[in-house]
Coordinates of C-alpha atoms and ligand atoms in Angstrom, one line a residue:
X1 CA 7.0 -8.6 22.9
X2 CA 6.3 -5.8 20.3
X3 CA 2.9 -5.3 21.3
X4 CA 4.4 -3.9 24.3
X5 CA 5.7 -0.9 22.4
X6 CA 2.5 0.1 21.3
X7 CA 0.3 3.5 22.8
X8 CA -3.0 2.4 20.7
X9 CA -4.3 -0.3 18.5
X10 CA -6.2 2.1 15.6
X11 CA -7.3 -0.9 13.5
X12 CA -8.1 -4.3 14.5
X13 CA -7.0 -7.8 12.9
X14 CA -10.9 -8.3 12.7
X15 CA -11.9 -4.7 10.8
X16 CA -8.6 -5.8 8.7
X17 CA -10.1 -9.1 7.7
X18 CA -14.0 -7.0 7.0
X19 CA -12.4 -4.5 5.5
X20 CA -10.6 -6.7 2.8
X21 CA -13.8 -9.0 2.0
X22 CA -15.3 -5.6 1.0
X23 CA -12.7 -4.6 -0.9
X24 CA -12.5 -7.9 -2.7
X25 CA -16.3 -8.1 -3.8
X26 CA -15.9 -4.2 -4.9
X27 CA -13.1 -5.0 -6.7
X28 CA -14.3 -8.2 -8.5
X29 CA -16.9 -6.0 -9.5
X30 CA -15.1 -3.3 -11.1
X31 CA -13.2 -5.2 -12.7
X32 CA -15.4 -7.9 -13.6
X33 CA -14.6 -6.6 -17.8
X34 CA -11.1 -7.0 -17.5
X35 CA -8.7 -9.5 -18.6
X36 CA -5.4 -9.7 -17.9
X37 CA -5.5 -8.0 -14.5
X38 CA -2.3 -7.9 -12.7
X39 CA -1.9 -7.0 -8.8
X40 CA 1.3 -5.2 -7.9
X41 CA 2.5 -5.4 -4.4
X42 CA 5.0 -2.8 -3.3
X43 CA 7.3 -4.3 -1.4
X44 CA 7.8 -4.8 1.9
X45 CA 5.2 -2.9 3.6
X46 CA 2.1 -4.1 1.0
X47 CA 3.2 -7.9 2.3
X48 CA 0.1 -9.1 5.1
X49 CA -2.3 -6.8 2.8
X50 CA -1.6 -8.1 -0.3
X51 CA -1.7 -11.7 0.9
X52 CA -4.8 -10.9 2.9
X53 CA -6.6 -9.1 0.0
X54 CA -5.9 -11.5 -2.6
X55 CA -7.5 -14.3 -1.4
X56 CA -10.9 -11.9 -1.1
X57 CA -10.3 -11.4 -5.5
X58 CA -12.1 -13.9 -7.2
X59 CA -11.2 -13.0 -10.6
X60 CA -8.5 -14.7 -12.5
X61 CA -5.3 -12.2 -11.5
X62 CA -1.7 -12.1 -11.6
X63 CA 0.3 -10.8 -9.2
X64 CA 4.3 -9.3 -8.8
X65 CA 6.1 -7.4 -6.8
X66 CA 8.0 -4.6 -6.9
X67 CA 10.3 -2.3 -4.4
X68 CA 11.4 1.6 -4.8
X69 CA 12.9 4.1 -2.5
X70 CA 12.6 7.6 -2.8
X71 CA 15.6 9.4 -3.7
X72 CA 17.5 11.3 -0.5
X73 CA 19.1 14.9 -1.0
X74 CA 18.5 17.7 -3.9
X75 CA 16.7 15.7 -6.3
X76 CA 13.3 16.6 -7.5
X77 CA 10.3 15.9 -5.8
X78 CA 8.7 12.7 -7.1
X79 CA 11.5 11.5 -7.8
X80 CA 11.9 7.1 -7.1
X81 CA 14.9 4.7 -7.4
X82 CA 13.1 1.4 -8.6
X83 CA 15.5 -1.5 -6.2
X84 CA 13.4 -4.3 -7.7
X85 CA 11.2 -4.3 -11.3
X86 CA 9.3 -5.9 -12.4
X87 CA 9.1 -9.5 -14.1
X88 CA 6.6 -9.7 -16.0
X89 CA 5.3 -7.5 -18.6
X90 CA 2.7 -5.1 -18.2
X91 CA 1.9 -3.7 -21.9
X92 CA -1.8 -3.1 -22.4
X93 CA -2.6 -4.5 -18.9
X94 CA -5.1 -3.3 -16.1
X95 CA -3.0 -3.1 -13.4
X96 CA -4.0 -2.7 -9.3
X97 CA -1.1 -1.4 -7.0
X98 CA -1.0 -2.3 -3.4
X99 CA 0.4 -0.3 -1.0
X100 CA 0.2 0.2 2.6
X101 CA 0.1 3.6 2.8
X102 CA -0.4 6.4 0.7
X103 CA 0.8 9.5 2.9
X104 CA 3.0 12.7 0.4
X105 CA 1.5 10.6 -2.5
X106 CA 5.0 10.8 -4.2
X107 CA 5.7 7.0 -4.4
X108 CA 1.9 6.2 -6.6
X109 CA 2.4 9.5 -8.0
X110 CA 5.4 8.2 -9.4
X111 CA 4.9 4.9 -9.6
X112 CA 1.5 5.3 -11.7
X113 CA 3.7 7.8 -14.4
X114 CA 6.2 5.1 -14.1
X115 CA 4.0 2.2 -14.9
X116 CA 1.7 4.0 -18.0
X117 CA 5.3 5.5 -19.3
X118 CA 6.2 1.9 -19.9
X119 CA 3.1 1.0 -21.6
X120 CA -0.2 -0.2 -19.2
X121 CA -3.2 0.1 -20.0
X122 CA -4.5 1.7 -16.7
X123 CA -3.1 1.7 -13.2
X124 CA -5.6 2.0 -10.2
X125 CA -4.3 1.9 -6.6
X126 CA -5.8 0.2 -3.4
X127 CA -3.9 0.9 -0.1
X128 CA -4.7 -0.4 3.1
X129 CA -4.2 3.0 4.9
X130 CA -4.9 6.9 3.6
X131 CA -3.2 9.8 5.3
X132 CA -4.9 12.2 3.3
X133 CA -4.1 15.6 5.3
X134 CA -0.2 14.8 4.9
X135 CA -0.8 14.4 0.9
X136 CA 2.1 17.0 -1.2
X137 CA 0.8 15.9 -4.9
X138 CA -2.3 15.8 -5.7
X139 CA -3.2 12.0 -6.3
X140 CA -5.4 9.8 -4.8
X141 CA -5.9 5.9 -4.1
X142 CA -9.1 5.0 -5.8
X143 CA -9.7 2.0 -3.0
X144 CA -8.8 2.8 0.6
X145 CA -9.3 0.5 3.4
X146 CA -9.0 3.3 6.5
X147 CA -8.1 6.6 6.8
X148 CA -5.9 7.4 9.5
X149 CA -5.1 11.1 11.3
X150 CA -1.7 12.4 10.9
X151 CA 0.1 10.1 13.0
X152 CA 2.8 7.7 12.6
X153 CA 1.4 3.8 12.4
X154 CA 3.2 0.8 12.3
X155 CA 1.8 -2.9 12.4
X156 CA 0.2 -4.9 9.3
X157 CA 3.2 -4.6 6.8
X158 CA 4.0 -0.9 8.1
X159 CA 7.1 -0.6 9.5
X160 CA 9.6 2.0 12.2
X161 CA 12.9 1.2 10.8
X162 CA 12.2 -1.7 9.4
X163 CA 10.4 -3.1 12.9
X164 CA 7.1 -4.2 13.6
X165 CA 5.7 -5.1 10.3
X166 CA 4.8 -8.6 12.0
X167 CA 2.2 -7.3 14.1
X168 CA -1.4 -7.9 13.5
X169 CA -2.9 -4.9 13.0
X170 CA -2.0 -1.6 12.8
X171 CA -1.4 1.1 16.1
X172 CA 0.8 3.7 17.2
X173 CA 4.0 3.6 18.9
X174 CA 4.5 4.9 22.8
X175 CA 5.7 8.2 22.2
X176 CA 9.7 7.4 24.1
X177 CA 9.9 5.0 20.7
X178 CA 9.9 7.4 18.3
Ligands
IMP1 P1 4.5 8.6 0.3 O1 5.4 8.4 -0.9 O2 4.9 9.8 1.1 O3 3.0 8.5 0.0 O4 4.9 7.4 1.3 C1 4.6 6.2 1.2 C2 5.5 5.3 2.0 O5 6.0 6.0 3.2 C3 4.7 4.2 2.5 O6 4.7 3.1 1.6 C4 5.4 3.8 3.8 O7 6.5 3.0 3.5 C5 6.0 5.1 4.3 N1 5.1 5.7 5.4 C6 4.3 6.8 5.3 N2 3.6 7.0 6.5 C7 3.9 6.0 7.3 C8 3.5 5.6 8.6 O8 2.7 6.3 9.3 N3 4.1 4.5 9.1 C9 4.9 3.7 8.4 N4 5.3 4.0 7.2 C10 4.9 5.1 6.6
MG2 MG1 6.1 1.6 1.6

């Protein structure tokens, strides 16, 4: 069982669920002026806390997906590689990326130039976890459900190569793992 690899739950399946009713209500009130609002998920880690968060949003929203990877070797900091784009289009609209975590702040860094070159209106980021002592640009997620110490988490959509995203909530690995 996965469970098994874990040190130390950090956050629960129940804080999870509390945190995301209060970041539904904030954002249905923040937002309450907008039209045309349009979630994007970041693929694959933003899965269970997109779904989760979504059904919290009582406003009429969109939502769409997309996935990046950072580029390896001598390439300029801040650099992504966009592996799936968008569908739809996002010209003049409000849009909300989800992430899981926000930890250099390269990929929203990025993502948000990314997103405003190609024509929104404004691009506000929620991300389920903040690792805000590891951050290398100066940006910052304007919703955060937890902040977390500089340690490595996996669980809720967070993932060590590519394992454990299916877990529940989010914890830390037993050190051998790593
Ligand atoms: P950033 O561009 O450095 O802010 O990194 C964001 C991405 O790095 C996240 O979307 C995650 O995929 C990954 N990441 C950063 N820290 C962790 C962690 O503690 N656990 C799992 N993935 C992480
Ligand atoms: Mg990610």
């Amino acid at each position: 069982m996965i469970k098994d690899d874990l040190k130390k739950i950090l956050v629960t399946e129940e804080q999870i669920s509390a945190r995301c009713i209060e970041l539904g209500k904030q954002l249905d009130h923040d937002y309450a002026g907008s039209h045309d609002l349009l979630f994007v998920g970041i693929l694959k880690g933003s899965v269970p806390f997109m779904a989760e968060l979504i059904k919290r949003v009582s406003l009429d929203i969109q939502i769409d997906f997309m996935a990046v990877s950072s580029y390896q070797g001598t390439e300029t900091l801040g650099d992504i590689k966009i592996i799936k784009d968008l569908e739809v289009s996002i010209q003049g609209r409000d849009l909300v990326l989800v992430e899981d975590i926000v930890d250099t702040g390269i990929t929203i860094n990025s993502l948000k130039t990314l997103l405003y070159n190609k024509g929104a209106h404004d691009v506000k980021v929620v991300t389920l976890l903040d690792k805000p002592s590891r951050r290398q640009v100066d940006v910052k997620a304007d919703y955060v459900g937890f902040e977390v110490e500089n340690e490595f988490v996996v669980g809720f959509g967070l993932d060590y190569n590519q394992k454990y995203r299916n877990l529940p909530y989010i914890g830390v690995l037993k050190e051998e793992l790593y």
